[in-house]
Short mmCIF file of C-alpha atoms and ligand atoms in Angstrom, two decimals:
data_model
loop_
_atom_site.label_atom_id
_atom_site.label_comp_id
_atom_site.label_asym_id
_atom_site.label_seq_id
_atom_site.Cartn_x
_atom_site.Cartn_y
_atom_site.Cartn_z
CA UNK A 1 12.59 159.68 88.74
CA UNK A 2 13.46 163.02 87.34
CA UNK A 3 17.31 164.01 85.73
CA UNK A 4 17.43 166.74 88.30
CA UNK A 5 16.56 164.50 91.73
CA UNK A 6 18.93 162.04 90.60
CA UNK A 7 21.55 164.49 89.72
CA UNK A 8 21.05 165.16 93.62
CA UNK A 9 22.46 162.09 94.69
CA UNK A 10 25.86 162.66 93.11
CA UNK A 11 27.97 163.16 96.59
CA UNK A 12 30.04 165.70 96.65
CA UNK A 13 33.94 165.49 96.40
CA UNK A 14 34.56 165.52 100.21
CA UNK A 15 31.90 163.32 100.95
CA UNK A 16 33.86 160.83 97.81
CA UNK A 17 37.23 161.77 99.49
CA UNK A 18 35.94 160.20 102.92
CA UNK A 19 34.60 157.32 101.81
CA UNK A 20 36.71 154.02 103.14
CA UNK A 21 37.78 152.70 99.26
CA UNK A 22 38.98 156.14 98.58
CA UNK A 23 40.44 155.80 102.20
CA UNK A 24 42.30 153.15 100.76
CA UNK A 25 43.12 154.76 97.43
CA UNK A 26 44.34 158.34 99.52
CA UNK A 27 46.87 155.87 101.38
CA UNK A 28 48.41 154.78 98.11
CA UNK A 29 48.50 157.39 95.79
CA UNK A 30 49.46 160.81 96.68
CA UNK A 31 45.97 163.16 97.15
CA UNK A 32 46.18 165.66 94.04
CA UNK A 33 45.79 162.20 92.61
CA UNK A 34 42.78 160.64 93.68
CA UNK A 35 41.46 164.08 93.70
CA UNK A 36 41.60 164.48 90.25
CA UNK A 37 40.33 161.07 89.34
CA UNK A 38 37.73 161.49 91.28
CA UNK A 39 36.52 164.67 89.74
CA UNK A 40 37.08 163.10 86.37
CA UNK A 41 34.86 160.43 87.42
CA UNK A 42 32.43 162.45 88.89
CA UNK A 43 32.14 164.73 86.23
CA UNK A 44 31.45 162.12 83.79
CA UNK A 45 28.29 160.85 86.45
CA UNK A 46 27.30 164.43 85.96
CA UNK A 47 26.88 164.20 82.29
CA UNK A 48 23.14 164.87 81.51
CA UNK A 49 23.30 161.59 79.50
CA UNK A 50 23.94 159.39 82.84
CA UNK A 51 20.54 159.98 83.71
CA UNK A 52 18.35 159.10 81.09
CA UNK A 53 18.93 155.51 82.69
CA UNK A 54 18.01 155.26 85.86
CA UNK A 55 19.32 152.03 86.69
CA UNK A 56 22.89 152.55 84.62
CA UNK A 57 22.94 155.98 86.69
CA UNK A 58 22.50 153.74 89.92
CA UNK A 59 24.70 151.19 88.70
CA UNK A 60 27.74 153.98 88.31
CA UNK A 61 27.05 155.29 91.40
CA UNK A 62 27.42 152.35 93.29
CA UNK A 63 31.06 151.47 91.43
CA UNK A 64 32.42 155.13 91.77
CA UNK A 65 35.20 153.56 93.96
CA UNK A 66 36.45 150.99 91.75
CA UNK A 67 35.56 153.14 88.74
CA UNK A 68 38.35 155.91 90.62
CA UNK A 69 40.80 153.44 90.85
CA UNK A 70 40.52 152.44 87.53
CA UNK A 71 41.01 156.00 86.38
CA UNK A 72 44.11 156.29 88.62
CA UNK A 73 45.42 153.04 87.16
CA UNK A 74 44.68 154.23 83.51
CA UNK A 75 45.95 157.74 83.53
CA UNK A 76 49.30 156.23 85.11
CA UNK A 77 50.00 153.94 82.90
CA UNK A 78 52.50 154.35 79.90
CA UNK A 79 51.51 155.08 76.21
CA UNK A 80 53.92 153.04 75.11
CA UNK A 81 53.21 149.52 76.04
CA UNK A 82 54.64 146.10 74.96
CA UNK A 83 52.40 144.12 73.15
CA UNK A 84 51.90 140.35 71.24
CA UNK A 85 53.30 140.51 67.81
CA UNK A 86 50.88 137.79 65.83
CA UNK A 87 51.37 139.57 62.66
CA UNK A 88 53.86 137.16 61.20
CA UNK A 89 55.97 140.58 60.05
CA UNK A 90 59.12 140.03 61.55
CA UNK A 91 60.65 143.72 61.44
CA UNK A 92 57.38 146.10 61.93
CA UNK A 93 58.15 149.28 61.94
CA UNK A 94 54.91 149.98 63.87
CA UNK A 95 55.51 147.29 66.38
CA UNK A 96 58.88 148.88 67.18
CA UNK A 97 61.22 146.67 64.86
CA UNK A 98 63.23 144.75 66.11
CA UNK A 99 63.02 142.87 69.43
CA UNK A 100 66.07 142.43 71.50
CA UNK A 101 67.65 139.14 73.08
CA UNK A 102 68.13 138.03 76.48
CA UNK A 103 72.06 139.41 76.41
CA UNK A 104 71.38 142.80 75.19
CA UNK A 105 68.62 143.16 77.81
CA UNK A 106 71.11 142.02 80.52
CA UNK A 107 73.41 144.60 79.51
CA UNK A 108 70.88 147.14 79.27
CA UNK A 109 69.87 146.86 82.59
CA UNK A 110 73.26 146.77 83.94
CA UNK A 111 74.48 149.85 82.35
CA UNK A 112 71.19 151.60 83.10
CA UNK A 113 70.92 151.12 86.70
CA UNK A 114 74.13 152.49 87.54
CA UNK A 115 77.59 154.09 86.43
CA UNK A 116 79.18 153.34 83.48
CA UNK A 117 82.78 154.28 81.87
CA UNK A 118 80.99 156.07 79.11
CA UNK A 119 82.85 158.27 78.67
CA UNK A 120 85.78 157.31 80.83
CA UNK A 121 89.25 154.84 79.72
CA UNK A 122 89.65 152.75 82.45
CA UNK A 123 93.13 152.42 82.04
CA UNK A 124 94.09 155.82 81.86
CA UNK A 125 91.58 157.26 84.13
CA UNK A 126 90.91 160.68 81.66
CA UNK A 127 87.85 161.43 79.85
CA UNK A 128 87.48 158.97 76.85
CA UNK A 129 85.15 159.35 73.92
CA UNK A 130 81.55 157.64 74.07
CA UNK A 131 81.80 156.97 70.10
CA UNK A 132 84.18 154.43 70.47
CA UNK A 133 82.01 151.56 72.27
CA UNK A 134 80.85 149.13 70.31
CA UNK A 135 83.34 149.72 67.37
CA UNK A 136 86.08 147.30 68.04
CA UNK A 137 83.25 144.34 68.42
CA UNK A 138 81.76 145.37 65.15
CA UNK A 139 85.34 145.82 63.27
CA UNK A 140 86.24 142.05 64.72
CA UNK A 141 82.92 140.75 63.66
CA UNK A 142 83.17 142.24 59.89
CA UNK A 143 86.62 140.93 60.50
CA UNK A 144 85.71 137.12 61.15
CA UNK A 145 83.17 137.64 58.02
CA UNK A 146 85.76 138.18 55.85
CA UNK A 147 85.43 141.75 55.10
CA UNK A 148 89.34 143.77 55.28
CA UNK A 149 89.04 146.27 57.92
CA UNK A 150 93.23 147.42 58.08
CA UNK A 151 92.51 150.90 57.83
CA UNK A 152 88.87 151.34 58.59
CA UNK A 153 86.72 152.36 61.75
CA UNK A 154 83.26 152.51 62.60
CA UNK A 155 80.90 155.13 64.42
CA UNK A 156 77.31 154.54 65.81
CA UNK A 157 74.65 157.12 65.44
CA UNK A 158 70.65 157.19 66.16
CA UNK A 159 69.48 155.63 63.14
CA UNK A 160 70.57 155.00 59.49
CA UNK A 161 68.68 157.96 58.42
CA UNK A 162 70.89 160.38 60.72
CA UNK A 163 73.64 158.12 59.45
CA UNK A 164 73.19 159.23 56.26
CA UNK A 165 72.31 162.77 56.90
CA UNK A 166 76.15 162.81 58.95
CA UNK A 167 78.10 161.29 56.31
CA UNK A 168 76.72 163.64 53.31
CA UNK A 169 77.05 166.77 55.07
CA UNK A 170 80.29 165.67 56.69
CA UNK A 171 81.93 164.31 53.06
CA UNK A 172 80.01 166.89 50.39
CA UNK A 173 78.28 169.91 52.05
CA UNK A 174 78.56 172.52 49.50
CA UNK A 175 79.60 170.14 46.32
CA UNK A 176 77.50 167.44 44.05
CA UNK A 177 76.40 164.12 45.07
CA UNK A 178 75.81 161.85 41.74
CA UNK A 179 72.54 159.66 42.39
CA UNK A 180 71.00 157.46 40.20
CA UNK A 181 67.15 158.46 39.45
CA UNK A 182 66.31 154.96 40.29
CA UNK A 183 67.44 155.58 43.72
CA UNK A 184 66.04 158.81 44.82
CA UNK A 185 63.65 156.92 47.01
CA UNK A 186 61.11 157.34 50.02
CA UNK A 187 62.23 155.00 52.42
CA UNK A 188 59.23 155.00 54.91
CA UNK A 189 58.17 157.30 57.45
CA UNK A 190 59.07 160.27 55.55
CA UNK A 191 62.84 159.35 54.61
CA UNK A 192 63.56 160.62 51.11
CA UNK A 193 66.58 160.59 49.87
CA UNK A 194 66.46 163.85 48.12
CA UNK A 195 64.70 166.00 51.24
CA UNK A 196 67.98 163.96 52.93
CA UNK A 197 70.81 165.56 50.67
CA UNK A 198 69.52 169.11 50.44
CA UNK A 199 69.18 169.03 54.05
CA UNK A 200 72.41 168.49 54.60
CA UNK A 201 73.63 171.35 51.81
CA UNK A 202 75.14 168.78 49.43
CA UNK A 203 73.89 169.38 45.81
CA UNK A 204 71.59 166.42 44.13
CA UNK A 205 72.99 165.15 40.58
CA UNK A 206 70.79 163.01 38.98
CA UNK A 207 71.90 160.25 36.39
CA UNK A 208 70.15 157.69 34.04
CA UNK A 209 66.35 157.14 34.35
CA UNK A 210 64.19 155.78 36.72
CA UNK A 211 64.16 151.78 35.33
CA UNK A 212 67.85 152.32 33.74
CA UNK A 213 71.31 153.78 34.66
CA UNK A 214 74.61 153.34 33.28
CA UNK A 215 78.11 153.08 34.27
CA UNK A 216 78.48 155.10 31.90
CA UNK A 217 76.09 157.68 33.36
CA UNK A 218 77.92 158.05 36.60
CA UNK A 219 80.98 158.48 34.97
CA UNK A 220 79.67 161.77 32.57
CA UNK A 221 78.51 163.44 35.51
CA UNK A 222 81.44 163.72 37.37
CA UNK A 223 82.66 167.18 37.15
CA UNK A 224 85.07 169.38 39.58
CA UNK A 225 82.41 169.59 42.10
CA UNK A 226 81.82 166.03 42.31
CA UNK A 227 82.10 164.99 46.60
CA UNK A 228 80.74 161.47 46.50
CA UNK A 229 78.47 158.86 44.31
CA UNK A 230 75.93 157.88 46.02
CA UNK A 231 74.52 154.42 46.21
CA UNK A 232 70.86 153.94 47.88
CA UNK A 233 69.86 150.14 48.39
CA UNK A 234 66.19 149.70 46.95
CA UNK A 235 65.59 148.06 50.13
CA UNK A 236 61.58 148.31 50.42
CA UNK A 237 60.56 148.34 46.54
CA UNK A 238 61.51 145.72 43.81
CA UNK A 239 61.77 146.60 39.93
CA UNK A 240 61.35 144.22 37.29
CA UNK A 241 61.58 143.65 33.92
CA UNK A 242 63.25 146.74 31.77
CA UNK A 243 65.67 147.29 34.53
CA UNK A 244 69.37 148.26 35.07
CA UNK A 245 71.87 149.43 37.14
CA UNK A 246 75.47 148.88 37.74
CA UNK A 247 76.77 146.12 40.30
CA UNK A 248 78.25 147.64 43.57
CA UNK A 249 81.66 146.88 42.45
CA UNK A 250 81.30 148.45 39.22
CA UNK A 251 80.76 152.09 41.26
CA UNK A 252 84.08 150.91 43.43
CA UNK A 253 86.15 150.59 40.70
CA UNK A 254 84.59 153.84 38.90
CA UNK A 255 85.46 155.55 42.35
CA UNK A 256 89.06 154.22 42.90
CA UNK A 257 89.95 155.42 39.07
CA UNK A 258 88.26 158.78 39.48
CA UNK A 259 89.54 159.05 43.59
CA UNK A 260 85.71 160.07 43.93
CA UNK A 261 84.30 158.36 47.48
CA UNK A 262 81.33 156.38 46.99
CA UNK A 263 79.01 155.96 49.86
CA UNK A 264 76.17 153.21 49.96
CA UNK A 265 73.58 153.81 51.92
CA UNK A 266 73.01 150.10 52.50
CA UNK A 267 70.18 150.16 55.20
CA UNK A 268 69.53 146.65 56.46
CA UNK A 269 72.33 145.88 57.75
CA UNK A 270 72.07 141.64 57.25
CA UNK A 271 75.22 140.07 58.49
CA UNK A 272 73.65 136.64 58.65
CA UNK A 273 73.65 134.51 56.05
CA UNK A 274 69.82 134.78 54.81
CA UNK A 275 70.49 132.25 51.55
CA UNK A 276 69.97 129.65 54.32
CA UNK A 277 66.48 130.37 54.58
CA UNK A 278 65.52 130.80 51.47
CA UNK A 279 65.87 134.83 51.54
CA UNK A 280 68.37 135.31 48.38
CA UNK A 281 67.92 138.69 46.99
CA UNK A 282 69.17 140.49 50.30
CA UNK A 283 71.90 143.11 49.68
CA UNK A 284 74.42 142.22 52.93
CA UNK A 285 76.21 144.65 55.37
CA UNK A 286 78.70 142.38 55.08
CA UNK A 287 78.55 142.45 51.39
CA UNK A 288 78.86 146.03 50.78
CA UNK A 289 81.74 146.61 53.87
CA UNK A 290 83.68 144.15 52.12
CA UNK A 291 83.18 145.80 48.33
CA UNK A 292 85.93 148.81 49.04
CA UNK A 293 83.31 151.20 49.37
CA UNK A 294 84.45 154.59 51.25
CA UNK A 295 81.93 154.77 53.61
CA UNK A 296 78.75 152.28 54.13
CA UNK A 297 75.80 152.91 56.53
CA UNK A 298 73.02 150.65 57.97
CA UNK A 299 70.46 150.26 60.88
CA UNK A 300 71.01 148.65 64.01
CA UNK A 301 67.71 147.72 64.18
CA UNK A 302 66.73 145.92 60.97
CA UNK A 303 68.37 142.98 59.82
CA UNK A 304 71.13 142.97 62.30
CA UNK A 305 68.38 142.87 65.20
CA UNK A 306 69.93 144.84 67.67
CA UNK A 307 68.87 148.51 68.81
CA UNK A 308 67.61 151.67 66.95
CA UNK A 309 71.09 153.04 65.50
CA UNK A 310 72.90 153.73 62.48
CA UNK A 311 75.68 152.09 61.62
CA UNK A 312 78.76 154.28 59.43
CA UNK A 313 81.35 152.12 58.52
CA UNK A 314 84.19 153.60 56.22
CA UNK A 315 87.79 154.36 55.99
CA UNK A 316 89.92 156.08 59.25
CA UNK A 317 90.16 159.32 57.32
CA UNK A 318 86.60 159.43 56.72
CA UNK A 319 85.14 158.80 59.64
CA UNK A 320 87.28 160.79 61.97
CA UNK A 321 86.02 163.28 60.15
CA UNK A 322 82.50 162.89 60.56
CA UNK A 323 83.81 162.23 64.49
CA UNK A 324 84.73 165.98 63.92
CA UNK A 325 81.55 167.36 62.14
CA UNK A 326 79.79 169.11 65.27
CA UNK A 327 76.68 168.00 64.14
CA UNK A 328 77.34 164.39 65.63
CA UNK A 329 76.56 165.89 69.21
CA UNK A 330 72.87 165.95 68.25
CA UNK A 331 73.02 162.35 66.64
CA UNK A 332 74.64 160.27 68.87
CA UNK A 333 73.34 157.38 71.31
CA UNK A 334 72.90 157.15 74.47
CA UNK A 335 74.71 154.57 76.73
CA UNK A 336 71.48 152.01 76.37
CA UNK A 337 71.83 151.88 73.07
CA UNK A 338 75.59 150.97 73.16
CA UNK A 339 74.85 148.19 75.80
CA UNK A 340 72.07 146.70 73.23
CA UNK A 341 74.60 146.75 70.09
CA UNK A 342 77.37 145.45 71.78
CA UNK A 343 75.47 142.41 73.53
CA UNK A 344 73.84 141.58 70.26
CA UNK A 345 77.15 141.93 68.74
CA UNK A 346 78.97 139.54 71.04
CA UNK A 347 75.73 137.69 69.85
CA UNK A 348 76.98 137.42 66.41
CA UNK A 349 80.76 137.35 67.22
CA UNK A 350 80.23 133.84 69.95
CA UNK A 351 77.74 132.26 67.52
CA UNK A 352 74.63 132.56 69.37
CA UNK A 353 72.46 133.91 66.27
CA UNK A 354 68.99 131.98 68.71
CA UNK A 355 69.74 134.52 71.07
CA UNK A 356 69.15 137.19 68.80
CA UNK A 357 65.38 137.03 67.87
CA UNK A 358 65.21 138.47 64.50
CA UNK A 359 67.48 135.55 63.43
CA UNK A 360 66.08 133.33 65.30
CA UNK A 361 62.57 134.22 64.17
CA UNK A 362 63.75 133.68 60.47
CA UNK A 363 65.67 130.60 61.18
CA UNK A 364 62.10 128.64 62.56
CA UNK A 365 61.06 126.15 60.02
CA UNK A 366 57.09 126.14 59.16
CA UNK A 367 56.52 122.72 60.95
CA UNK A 368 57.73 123.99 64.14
CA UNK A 369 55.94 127.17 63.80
CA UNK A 370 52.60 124.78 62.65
CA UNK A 371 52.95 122.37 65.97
CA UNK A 372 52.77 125.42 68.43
CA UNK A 373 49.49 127.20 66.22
CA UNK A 374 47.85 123.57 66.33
CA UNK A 375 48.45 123.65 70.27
CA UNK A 376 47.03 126.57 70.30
CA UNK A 377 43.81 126.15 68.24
CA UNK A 378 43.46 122.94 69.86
CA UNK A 379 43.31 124.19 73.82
CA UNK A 380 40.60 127.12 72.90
CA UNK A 381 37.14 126.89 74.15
CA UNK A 382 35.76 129.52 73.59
CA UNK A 383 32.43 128.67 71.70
CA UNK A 384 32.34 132.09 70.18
CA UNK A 385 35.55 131.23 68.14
CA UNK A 386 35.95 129.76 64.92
CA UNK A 387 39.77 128.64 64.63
CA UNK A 388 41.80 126.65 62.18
CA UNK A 389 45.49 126.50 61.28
CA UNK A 390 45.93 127.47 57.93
CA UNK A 391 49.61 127.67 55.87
CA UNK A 392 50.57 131.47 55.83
CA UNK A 393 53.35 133.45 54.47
CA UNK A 394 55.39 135.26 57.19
CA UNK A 395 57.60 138.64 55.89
CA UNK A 396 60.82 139.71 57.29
CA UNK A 397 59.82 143.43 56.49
CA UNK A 398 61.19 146.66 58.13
CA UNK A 399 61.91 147.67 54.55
CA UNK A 400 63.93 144.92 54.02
CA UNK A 401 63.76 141.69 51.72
CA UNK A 402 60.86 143.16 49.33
CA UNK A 403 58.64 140.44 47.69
CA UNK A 404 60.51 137.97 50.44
CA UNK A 405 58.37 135.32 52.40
CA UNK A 406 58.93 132.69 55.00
CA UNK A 407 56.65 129.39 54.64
CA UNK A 408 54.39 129.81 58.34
CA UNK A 409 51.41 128.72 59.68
CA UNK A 410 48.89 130.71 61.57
CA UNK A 411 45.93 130.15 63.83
CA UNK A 412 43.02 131.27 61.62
CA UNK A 413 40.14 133.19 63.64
CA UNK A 414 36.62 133.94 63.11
CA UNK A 415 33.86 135.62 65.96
CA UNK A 416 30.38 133.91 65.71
CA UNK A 417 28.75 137.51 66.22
CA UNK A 418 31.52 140.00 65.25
CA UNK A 419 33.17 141.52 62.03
CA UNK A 420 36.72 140.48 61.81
CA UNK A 421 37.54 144.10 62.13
CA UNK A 422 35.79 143.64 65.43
CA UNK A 423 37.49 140.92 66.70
CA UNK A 424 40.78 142.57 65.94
CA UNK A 425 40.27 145.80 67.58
CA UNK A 426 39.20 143.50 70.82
CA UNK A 427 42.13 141.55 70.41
CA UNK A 428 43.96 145.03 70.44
CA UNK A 429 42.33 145.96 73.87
CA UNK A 430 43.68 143.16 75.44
CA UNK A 431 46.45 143.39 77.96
CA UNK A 432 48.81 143.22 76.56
CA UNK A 433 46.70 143.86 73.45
CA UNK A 434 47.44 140.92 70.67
CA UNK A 435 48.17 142.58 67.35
CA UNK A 436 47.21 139.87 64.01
CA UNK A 437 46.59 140.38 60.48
CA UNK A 438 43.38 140.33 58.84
CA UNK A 439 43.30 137.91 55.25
CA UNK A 440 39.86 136.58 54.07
CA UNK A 441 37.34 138.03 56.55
CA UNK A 442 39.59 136.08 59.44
CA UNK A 443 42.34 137.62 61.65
CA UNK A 444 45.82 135.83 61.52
CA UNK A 445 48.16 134.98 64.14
CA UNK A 446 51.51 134.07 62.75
CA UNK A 447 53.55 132.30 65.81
CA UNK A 448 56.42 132.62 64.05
CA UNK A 449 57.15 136.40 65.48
CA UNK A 450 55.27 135.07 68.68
CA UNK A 451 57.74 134.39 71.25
CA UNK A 452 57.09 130.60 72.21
CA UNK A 453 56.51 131.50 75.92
CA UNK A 454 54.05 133.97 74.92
CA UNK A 455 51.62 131.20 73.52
CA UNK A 456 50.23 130.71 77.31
CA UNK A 457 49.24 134.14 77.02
CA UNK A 458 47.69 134.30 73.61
CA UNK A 459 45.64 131.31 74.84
CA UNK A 460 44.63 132.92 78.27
CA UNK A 461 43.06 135.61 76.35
CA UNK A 462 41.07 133.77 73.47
CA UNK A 463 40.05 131.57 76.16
CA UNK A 464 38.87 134.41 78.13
CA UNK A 465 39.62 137.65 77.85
CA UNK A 466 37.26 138.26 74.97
CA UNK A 467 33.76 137.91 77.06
CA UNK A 468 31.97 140.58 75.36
C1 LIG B 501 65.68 151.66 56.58
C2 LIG B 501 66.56 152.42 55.72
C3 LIG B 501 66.92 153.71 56.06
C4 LIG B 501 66.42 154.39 57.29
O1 LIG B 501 66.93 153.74 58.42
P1 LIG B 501 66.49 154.20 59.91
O2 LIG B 501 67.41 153.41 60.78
O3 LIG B 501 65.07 153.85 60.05
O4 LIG B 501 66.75 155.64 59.99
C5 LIG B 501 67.78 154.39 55.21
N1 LIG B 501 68.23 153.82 54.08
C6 LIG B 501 67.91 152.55 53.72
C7 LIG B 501 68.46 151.99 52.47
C8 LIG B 501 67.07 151.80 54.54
O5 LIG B 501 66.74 150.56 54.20
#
């Protein structure tokens, strides 16, 4: 038959809109709607190209209904969807970081379905200020790790990087901060630490070189317009070999005998005791807090696994100033994000690190994580799979713990007809798509960052999810 008879057939819209599915459809979904899915639909039968096939042209006519629906159903649903970590990369910044436990979802869902004393002291009954949730919980946890915290106070912004941003322009807008040139990093997604301090009108000094600085450095720089020293942990790079640079409490005791502050940006914000697992090089929050530092930032949602925030911990004076520095209106949370840090706080403070699943994912041991991936591999039948479990190396990552691995096993997975790169973008179209890593022509999945009652799922879909 000819493009142009069959192009007849198309129906038009109001014959569509009074069709019984669409019936159905129109008593669901409000009618601007269906009405534009259905032309969307319709104007994709009316592409020339449907009709070089006569019997795929046919076939789309006859599933215009469902295929409407389906449109509906897609162009409603949210970008942002969860998905199946298989990766074995613990803190990935693509995936979203870090996942939050059971208590901090609780207490998100509390605080966000109704009222909350925000910004309200319940004793008193006047306005209170939002910035001081979470920081008595985080003052008595630093407390019961040992750090001294007479004298000191916290504040919470959106992430380290605003942290950062706050403290430079609130402590040396105008005057010189003194940076090592081994620390004038890129942190990821565009954080540098230079584009950082002339954004927020402090001027860069730079000491030493980029393998070697000096106490001694530091201390030549420091001039009348000296504000702050400035300490960056080389949290997502290692150096070796022909390296140096001072020890953290060198610069405290440099700062204390020249009364310049010294601020570490220490970005992971690890309170848990990594050594444990086998993780030793780890600069801690708890570490750095403790050192005498004036001021010490870190994410909320690294190491500590808790929310997207930035931590600023430093003395009273200090940070009631940067409580004062206008600027914090743009940076500050919102009320979810004080619910998430203070559960996962309370977290830390009561002892329940399995509750928090960053921790928890770096506590598993390989044998545990190698029983579930042999579970696995052993309940899928799909013949067009190849599996095997195969030793792996998981990676706390986020920036964090460079060069640092966790012993794992993974389920090891080859497609008798497709590319590996195939068989990961399928995985990826699942629902919810299954993101693993690809190592020797196989894709990966890591159960350590898998949470255990998501193995059902992972199984549903190799099983039979992946029929084309
Ligand atoms: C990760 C990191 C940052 C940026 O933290 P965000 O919370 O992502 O803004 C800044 N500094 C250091 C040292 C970091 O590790």
């Amino acid at each position: 038959m000819r493009h142009v008879e069959l192009a007849r057939e198309i129906p038009s819209l109001n014959d569509v809109l009074m069709r019984a599915d669409i019936g159905v459809l129109l008593a669901r979904y409000p009618r601007d709607l269906v009405v534009c899915s259905a032309r969307e639909v319709m104007g994709r039968l009316r592409q020339p190209a449907m009709r070089h096939n006569e019997a795929d042209f046919r076939d789309a006519l006859a599933k215009l209904g469902s295929d409407i629906a389906a449109e509906i159903e897609r162009e409603c649903r949210p970008s942002l969807r969860s998905v199946v970590n298989a990766s074995g990369v613990i803190l990935h910044t693509n995936l979203g970081r870090a996942p939050l436990g059971a208590r901090a979802i609780r207490h998100i869902a509390e605080v966000a379905a109704g009222y909350s004393n925000l910004e309200l002291s319940l004793e008193t009954g006047e306005r209170s200020r939002r910035d001081d949730h979470a920081e008595s919980l985080l003052l008595r946890l630093l407390r019961l790790k040992g750090t001294i915290t007479e004298g000191r106070a916290c504040v919470v912004v959106n992430n380290c990087a605003a942290a950062t941003f706050l403290v430079l322009n609130t402590m040396a807008a105008g005057g010189e901060v003194i940076v090592s040139r081994g620390e004038l990093v890129e942190i990821g997604g565009g954080f540098r630490v230079p584009d950082i301090l002339s954004k927020s009108n402090a001027f860069l000094k730079e000491v030493g070189t980029t393998n070697r600085t000096r106490l001694a450095d530091y201390e030549r720089a420091i001039t009348q317009q000296t504000r702050l020293i400035l300490r960056v942990h080389q949290s997502n790079f290692r150096m070796e070999g022909f390296t140096e640079r001072p020890a953290l409490a060198k610069l405290v005791e440099l700062s204390v005998k020249r009364d310049i502050p010294l601020f570490e940006d220490q970005g992971t914000g690890c309170v848990a005791a990594l050594e444990d697992h086998g993780v030793t090089e780890e600069s801690s929050f708890l570490r750095s807090t403790g050192s005498g530092a004036t001021v010490v930032a870190a994410s909320g949602d690294k190491l500590l696994g808790g929310p997207q925030c930035g931590l600023i911990f430093g003395t009273a004076e200090v940070v009631e100033e940067i409580r004062r520095n206008p600027l914090i209106r743009a940076l500050r949370v919102d009320k979810l994000t004080y619910a998430a840090l203070e559960a996962t706080l309370i977290d830390y403070l009561t002892g329940n690190l399995d509750g928090i699943p960053v921790t928890r994912m770096i506590a598993l041991r390989g044998e545990d994580v190698r029983e579930r991936c042999e579970a696995l591999a052993g309940a899928i039948e799909n013949e067009d799979l190849q599996t095997k479990v195969i030793p792996s190396r998981s990676v706390i990552g986020g920036g964090t713990t460079p060069g640092a691995t966790l012993a794992s096993y993974a389920v090891a997975i080859r497609h008798k007809t497709h590319s590996v790169e195939a068989l990961a973008a399928m995985l990826r179209q699942l629902n919810p798509p299954i993101i693993g890593r690809i190592k020797d022509e196989q894709v990966l999945l890591d159960l350590r960052t898998v949470p255990p009652e998501a193995d059902e799922v992972l199984l549903r879909h190799l099983n039979s999810g992946l029929s084309n």
